[in-house]
PDB file of C-alpha atoms in Angstrom:
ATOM      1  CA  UNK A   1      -6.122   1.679 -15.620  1.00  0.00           C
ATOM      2  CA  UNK A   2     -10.020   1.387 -16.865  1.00  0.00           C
ATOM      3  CA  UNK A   3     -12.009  -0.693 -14.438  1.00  0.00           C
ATOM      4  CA  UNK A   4     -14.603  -2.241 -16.059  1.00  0.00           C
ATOM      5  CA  UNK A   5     -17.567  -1.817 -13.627  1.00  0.00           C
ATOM      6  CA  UNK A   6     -18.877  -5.121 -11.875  1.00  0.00           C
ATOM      7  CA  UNK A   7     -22.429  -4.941 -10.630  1.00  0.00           C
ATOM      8  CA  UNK A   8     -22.688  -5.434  -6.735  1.00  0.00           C
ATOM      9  CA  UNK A   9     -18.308  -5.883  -6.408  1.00  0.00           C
ATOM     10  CA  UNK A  10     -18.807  -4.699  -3.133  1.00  0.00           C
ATOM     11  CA  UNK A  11     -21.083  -7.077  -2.153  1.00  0.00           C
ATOM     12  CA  UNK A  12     -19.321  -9.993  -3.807  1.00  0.00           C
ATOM     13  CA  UNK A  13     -16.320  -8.921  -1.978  1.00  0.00           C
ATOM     14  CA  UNK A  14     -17.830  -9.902   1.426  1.00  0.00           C
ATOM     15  CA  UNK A  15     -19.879 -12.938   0.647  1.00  0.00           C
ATOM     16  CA  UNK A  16     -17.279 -15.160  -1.706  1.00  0.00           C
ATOM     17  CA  UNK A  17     -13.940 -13.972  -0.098  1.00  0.00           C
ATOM     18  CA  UNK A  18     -15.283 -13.502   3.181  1.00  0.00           C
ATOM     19  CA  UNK A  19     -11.827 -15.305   4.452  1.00  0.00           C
ATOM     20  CA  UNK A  20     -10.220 -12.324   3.004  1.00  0.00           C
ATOM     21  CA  UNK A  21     -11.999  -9.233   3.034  1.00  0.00           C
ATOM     22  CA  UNK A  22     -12.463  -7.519   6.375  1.00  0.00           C
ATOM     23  CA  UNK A  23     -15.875  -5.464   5.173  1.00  0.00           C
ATOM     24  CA  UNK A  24     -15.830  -3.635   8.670  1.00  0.00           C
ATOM     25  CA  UNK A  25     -11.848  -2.677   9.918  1.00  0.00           C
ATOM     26  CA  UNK A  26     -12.777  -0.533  12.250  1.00  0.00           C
ATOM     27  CA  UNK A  27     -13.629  -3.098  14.310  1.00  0.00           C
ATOM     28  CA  UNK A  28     -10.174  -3.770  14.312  1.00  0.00           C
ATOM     29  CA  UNK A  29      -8.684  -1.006  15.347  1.00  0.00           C
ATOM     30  CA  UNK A  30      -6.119  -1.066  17.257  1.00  0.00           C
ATOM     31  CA  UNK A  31      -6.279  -4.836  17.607  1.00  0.00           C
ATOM     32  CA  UNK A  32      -5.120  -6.148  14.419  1.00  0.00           C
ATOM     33  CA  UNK A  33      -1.740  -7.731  15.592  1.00  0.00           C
ATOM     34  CA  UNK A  34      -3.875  -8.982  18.765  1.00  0.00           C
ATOM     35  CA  UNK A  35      -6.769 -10.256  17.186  1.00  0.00           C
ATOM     36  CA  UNK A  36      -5.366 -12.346  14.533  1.00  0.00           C
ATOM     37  CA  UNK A  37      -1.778 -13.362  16.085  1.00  0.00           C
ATOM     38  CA  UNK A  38       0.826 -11.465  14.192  1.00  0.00           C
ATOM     39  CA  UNK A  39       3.811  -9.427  15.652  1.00  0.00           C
ATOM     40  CA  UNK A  40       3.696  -6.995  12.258  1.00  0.00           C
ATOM     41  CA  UNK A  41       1.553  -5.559  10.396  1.00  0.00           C
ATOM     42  CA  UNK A  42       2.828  -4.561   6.914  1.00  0.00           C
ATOM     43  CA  UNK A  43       0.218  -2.205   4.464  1.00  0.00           C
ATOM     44  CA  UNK A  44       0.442  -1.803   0.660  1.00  0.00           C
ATOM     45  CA  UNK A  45      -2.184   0.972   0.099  1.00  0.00           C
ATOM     46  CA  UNK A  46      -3.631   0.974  -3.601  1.00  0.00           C
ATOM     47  CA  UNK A  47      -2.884  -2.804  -3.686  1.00  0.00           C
ATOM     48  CA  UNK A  48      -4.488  -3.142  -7.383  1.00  0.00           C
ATOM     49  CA  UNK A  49      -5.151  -6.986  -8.602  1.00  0.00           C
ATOM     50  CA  UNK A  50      -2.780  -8.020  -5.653  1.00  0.00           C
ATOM     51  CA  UNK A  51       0.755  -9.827  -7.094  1.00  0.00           C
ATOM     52  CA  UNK A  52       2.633  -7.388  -4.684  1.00  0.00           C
ATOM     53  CA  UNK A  53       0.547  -8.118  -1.559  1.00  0.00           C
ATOM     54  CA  UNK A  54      -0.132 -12.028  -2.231  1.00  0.00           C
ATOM     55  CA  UNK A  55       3.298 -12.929  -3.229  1.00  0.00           C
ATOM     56  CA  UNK A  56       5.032 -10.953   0.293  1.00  0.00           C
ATOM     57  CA  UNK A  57       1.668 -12.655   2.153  1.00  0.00           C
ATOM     58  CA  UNK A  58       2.911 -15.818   1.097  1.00  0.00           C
ATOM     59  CA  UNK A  59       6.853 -15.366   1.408  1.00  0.00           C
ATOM     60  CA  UNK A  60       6.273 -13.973   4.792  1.00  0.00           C
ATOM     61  CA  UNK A  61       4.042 -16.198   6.876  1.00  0.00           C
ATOM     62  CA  UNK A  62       5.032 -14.366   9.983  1.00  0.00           C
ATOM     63  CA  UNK A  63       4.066 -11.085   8.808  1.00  0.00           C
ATOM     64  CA  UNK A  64       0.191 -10.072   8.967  1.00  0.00           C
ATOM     65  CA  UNK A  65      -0.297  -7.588   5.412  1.00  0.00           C
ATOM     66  CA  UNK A  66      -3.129  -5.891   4.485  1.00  0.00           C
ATOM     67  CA  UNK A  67      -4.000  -4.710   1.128  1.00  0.00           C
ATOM     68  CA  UNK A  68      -6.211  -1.512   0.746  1.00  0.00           C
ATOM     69  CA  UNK A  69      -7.758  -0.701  -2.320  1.00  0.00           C
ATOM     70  CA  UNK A  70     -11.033   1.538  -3.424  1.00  0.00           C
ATOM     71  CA  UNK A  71     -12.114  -0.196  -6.370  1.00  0.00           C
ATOM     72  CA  UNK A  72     -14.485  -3.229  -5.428  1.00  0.00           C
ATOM     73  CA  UNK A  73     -13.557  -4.357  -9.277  1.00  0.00           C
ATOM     74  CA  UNK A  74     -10.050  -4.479  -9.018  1.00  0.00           C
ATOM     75  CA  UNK A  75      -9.821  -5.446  -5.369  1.00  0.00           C
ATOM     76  CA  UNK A  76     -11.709  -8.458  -6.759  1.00  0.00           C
ATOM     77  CA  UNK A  77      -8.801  -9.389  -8.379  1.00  0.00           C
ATOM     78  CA  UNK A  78      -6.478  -9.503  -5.298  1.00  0.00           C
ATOM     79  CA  UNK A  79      -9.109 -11.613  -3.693  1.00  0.00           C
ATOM     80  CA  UNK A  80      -9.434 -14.386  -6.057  1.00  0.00           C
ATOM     81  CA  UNK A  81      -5.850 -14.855  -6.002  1.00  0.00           C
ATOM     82  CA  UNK A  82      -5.865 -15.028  -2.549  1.00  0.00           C
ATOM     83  CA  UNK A  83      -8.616 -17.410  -2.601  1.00  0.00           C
ATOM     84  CA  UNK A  84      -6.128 -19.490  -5.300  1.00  0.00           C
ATOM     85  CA  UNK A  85      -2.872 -18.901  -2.702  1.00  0.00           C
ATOM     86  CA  UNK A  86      -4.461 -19.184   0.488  1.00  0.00           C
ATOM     87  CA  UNK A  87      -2.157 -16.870   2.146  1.00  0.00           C
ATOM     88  CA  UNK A  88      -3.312 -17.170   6.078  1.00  0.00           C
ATOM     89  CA  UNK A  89      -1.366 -14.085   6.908  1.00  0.00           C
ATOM     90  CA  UNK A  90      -3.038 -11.724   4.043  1.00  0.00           C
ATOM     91  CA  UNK A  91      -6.425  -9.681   4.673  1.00  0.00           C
ATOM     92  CA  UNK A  92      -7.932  -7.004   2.690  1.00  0.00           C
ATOM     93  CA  UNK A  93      -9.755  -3.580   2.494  1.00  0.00           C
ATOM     94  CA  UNK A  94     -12.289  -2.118   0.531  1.00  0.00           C
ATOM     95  CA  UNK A  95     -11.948   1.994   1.948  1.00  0.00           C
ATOM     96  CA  UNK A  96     -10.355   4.745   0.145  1.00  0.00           C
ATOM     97  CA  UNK A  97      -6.726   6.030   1.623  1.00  0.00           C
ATOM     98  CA  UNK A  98      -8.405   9.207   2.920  1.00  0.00           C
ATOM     99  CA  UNK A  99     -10.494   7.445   5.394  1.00  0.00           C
ATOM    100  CA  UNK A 100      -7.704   5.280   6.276  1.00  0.00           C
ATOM    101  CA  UNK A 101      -7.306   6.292  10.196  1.00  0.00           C
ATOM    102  CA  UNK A 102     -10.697   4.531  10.740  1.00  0.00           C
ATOM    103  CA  UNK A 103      -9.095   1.573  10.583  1.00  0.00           C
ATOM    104  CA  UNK A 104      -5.736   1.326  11.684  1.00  0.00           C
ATOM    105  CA  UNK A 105      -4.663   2.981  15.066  1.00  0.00           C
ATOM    106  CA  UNK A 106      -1.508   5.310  15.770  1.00  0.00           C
ATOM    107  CA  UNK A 107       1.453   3.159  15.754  1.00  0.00           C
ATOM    108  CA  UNK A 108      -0.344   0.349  14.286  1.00  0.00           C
ATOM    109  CA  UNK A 109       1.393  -0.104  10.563  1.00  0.00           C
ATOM    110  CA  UNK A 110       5.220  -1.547  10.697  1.00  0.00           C
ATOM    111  CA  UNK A 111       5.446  -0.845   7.418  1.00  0.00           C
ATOM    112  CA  UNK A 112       3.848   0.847   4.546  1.00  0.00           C
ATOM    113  CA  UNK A 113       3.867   0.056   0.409  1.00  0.00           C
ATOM    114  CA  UNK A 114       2.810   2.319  -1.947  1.00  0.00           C
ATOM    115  CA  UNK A 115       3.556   1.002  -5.785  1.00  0.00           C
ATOM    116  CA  UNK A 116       2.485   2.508  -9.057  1.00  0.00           C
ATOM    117  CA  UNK A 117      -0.070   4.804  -7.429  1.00  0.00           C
ATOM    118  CA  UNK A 118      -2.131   6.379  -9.805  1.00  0.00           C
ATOM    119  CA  UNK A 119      -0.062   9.669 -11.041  1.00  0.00           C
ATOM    120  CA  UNK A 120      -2.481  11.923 -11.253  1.00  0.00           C
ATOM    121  CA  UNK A 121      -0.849  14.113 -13.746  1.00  0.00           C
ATOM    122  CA  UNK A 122      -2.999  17.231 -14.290  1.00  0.00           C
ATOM    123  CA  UNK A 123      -1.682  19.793 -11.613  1.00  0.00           C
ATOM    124  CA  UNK A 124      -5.206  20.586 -10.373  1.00  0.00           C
ATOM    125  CA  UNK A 125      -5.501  16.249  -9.288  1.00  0.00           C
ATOM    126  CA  UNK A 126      -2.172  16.836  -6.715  1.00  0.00           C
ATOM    127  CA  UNK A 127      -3.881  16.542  -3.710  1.00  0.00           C
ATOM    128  CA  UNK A 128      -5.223  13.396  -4.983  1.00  0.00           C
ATOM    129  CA  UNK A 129      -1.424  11.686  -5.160  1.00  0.00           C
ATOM    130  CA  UNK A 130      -0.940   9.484  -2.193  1.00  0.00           C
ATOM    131  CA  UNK A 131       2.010  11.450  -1.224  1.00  0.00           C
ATOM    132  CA  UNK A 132       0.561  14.446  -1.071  1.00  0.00           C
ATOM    133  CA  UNK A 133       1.325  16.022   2.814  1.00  0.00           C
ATOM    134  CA  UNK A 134      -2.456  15.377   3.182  1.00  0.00           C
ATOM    135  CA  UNK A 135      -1.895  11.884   2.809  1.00  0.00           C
ATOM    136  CA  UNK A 136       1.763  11.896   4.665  1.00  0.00           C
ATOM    137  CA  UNK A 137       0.357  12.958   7.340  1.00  0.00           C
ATOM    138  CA  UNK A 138      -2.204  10.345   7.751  1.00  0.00           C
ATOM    139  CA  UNK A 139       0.362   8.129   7.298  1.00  0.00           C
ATOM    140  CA  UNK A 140       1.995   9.642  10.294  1.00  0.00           C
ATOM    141  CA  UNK A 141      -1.046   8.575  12.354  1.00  0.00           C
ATOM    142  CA  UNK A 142      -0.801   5.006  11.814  1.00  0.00           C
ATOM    143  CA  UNK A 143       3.077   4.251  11.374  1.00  0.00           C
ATOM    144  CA  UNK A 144       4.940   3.077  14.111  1.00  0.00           C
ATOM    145  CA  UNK A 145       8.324   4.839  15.362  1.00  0.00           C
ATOM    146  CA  UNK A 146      10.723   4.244  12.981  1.00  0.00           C
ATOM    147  CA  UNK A 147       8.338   2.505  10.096  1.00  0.00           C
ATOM    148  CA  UNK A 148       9.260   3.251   6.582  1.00  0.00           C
ATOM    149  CA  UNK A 149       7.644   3.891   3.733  1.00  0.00           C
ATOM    150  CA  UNK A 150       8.929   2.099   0.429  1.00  0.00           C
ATOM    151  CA  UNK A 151       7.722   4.229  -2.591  1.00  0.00           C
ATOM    152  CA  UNK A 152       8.294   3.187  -6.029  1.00  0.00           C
ATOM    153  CA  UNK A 153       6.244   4.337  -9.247  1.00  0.00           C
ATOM    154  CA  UNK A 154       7.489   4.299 -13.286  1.00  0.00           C
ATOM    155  CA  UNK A 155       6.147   7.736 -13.176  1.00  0.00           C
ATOM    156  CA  UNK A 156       9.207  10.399 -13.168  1.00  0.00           C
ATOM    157  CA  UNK A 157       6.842  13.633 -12.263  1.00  0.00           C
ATOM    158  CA  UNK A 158       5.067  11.740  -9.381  1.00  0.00           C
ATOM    159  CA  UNK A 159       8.517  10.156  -8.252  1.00  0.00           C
ATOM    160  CA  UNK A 160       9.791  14.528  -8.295  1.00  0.00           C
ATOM    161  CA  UNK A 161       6.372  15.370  -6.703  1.00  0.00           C
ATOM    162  CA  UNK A 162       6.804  12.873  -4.070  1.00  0.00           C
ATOM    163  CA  UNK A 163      10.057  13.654  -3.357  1.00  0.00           C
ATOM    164  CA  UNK A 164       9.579  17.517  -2.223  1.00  0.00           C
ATOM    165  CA  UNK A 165       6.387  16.796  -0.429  1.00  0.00           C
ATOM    166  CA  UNK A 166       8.571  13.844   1.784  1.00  0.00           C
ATOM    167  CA  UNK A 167      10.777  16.442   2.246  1.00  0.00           C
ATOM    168  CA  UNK A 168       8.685  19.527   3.033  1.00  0.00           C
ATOM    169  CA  UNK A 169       6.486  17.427   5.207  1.00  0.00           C
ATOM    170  CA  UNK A 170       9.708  16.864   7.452  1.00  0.00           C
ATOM    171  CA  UNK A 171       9.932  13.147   6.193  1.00  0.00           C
ATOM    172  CA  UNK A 172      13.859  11.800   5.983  1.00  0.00           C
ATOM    173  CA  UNK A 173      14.440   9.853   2.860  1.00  0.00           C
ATOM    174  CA  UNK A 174      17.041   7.244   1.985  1.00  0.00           C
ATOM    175  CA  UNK A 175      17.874   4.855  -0.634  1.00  0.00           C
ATOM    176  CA  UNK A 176      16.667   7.076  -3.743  1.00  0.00           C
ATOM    177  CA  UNK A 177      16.959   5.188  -7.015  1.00  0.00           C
ATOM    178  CA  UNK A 178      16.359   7.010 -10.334  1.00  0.00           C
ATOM    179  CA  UNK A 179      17.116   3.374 -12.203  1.00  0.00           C
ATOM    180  CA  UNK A 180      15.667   0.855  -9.380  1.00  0.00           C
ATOM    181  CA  UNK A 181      16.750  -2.526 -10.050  1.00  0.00           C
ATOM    182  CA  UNK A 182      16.277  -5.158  -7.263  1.00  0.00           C
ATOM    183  CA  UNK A 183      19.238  -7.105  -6.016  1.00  0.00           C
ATOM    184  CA  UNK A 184      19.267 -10.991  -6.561  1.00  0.00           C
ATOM    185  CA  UNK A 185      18.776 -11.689  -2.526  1.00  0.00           C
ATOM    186  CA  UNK A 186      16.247  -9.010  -2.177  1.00  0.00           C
ATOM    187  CA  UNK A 187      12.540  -9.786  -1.005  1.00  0.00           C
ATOM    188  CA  UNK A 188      11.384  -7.788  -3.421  1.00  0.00           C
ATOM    189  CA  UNK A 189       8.154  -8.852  -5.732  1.00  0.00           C
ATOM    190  CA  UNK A 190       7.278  -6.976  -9.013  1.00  0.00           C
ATOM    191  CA  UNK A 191       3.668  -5.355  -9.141  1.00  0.00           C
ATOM    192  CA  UNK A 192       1.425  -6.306 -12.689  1.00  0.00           C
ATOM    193  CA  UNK A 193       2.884  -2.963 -13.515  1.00  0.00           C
ATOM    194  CA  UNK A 194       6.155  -3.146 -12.988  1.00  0.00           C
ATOM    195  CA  UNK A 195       6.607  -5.986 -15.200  1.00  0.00           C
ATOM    196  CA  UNK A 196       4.652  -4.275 -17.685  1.00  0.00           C
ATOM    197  CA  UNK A 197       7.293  -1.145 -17.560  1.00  0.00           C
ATOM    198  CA  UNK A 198      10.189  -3.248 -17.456  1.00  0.00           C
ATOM    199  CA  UNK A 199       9.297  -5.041 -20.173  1.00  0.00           C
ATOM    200  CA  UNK A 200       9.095  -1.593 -21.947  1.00  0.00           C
ATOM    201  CA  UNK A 201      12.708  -0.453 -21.138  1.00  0.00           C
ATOM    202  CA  UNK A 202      10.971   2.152 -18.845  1.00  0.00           C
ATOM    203  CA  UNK A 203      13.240   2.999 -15.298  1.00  0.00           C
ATOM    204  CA  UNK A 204      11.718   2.104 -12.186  1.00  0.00           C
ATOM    205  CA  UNK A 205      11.679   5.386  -9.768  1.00  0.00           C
ATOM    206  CA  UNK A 206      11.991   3.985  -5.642  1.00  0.00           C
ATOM    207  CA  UNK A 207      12.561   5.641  -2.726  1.00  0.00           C
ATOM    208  CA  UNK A 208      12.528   4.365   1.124  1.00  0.00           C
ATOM    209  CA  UNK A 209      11.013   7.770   3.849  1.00  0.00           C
ATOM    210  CA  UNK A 210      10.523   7.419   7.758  1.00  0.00           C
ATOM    211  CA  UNK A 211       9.202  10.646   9.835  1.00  0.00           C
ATOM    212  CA  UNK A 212      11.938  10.869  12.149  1.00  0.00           C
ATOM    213  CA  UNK A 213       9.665  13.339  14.836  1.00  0.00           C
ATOM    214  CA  UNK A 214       7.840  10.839  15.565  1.00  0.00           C
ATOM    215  CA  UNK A 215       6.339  12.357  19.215  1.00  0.00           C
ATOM    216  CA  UNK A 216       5.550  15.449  17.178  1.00  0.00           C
ATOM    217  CA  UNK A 217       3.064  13.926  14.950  1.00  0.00           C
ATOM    218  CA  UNK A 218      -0.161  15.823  14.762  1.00  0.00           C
TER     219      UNK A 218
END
């Protein structure tokens, strides 16, 4: 995706969705659930303009999620529609993934999303793939016992890459779908891109992975 640069995003971020945007999280570390009421905390990291994040905000008001994202631009995007929604439940990040343990806690994520992450397809970008073990295992800071990750990308090398590094991190994997299509009583809500590939005939790669050693976790 080309982000068409937005002079002082960051800044507008904080001032005009203020509601939204938490512009300091590690002030709520640890206290998320506490602070602002909720019992879960569900995560979509490299949230993008936001359908994914708003739309579960809003069909689950008793769920607290928080959208990540490291482009002030496109985070933007997620905030105005937030700001159209008014999702009380929803609350956003402007960090990159790699610095994510500043602001979440061990055991503090119920559940984490990661759609259409960017593929990084040259070999010498892997460790920049958010399921790269680098990033698995800051994922296994922050997830509670038991929490799954729900992985789903159009991209068939990143959905092959991800699935040996779940593996040969020690993650167990279930659910694998080489042709995802979403039942008619799921919960499930389509990301910008997803509608975009399925309107192109292209399959939807998905995968659900929980660490299962959980007292082992570095």
């Amino acid at each position: 995706m080309r982000i068409r640069r937005r002079k002082n995003a960051a800044e507008i971020l904080c001032q005009k969705y203020a509601d939204f945007v938490v512009e300091e999280p590690n002030k709520l570390k640890g206290k998320w659930k506490e602070k602002l009421g909720y019992d879960k905390l569900y995560a979509e990291f490299g949230s993008g303009k936001g359908r994914f994040v708003t739309n579960k905000a809003l069909n689950q008001p008793e769920v607290l999620y928080v959208g990540v994202e490291r482009e002030p631009e496109v985070l933007i995007k997620t905030a105005e529609k937030a700001a159209t929604k008014l999702p009380k439940n929803l609350r956003l990040i402007n960090t990159d993934v790699e610095f994510i343990t500043d602001a979440f806690a061990k055991g503090e994520v119920d559940r984490l999303f990661l759609n259409f992450s960017d593929p990084w397809p040259k070999r010498r970008h892997a460790k920049r793939r958010l399921t790269f073990c680098h990033f698995l295992d800051r994922y296994k800071q922050i997830l509670a016992p038991g929490a799954e990750i729900h992985f789903k990308t159009d991209n068939r090398g990143l959905f092959e890459f991800s699935l040996n590094e779940f593996s040969a991190c020690g993650w167990t994997m279930k659910n694998i779908r080489l042709d995802y299509q979403p039942e008619e009583d799921s919960d499930d809500i389509m990301t910008e891109y997803e509608l975009k590939f399925r309107e192109m005939g292209q399959p939807i790669y998905r995968l659900e992975a929980f660490y299962p050693n959980y007292e082992e976790k570095v």
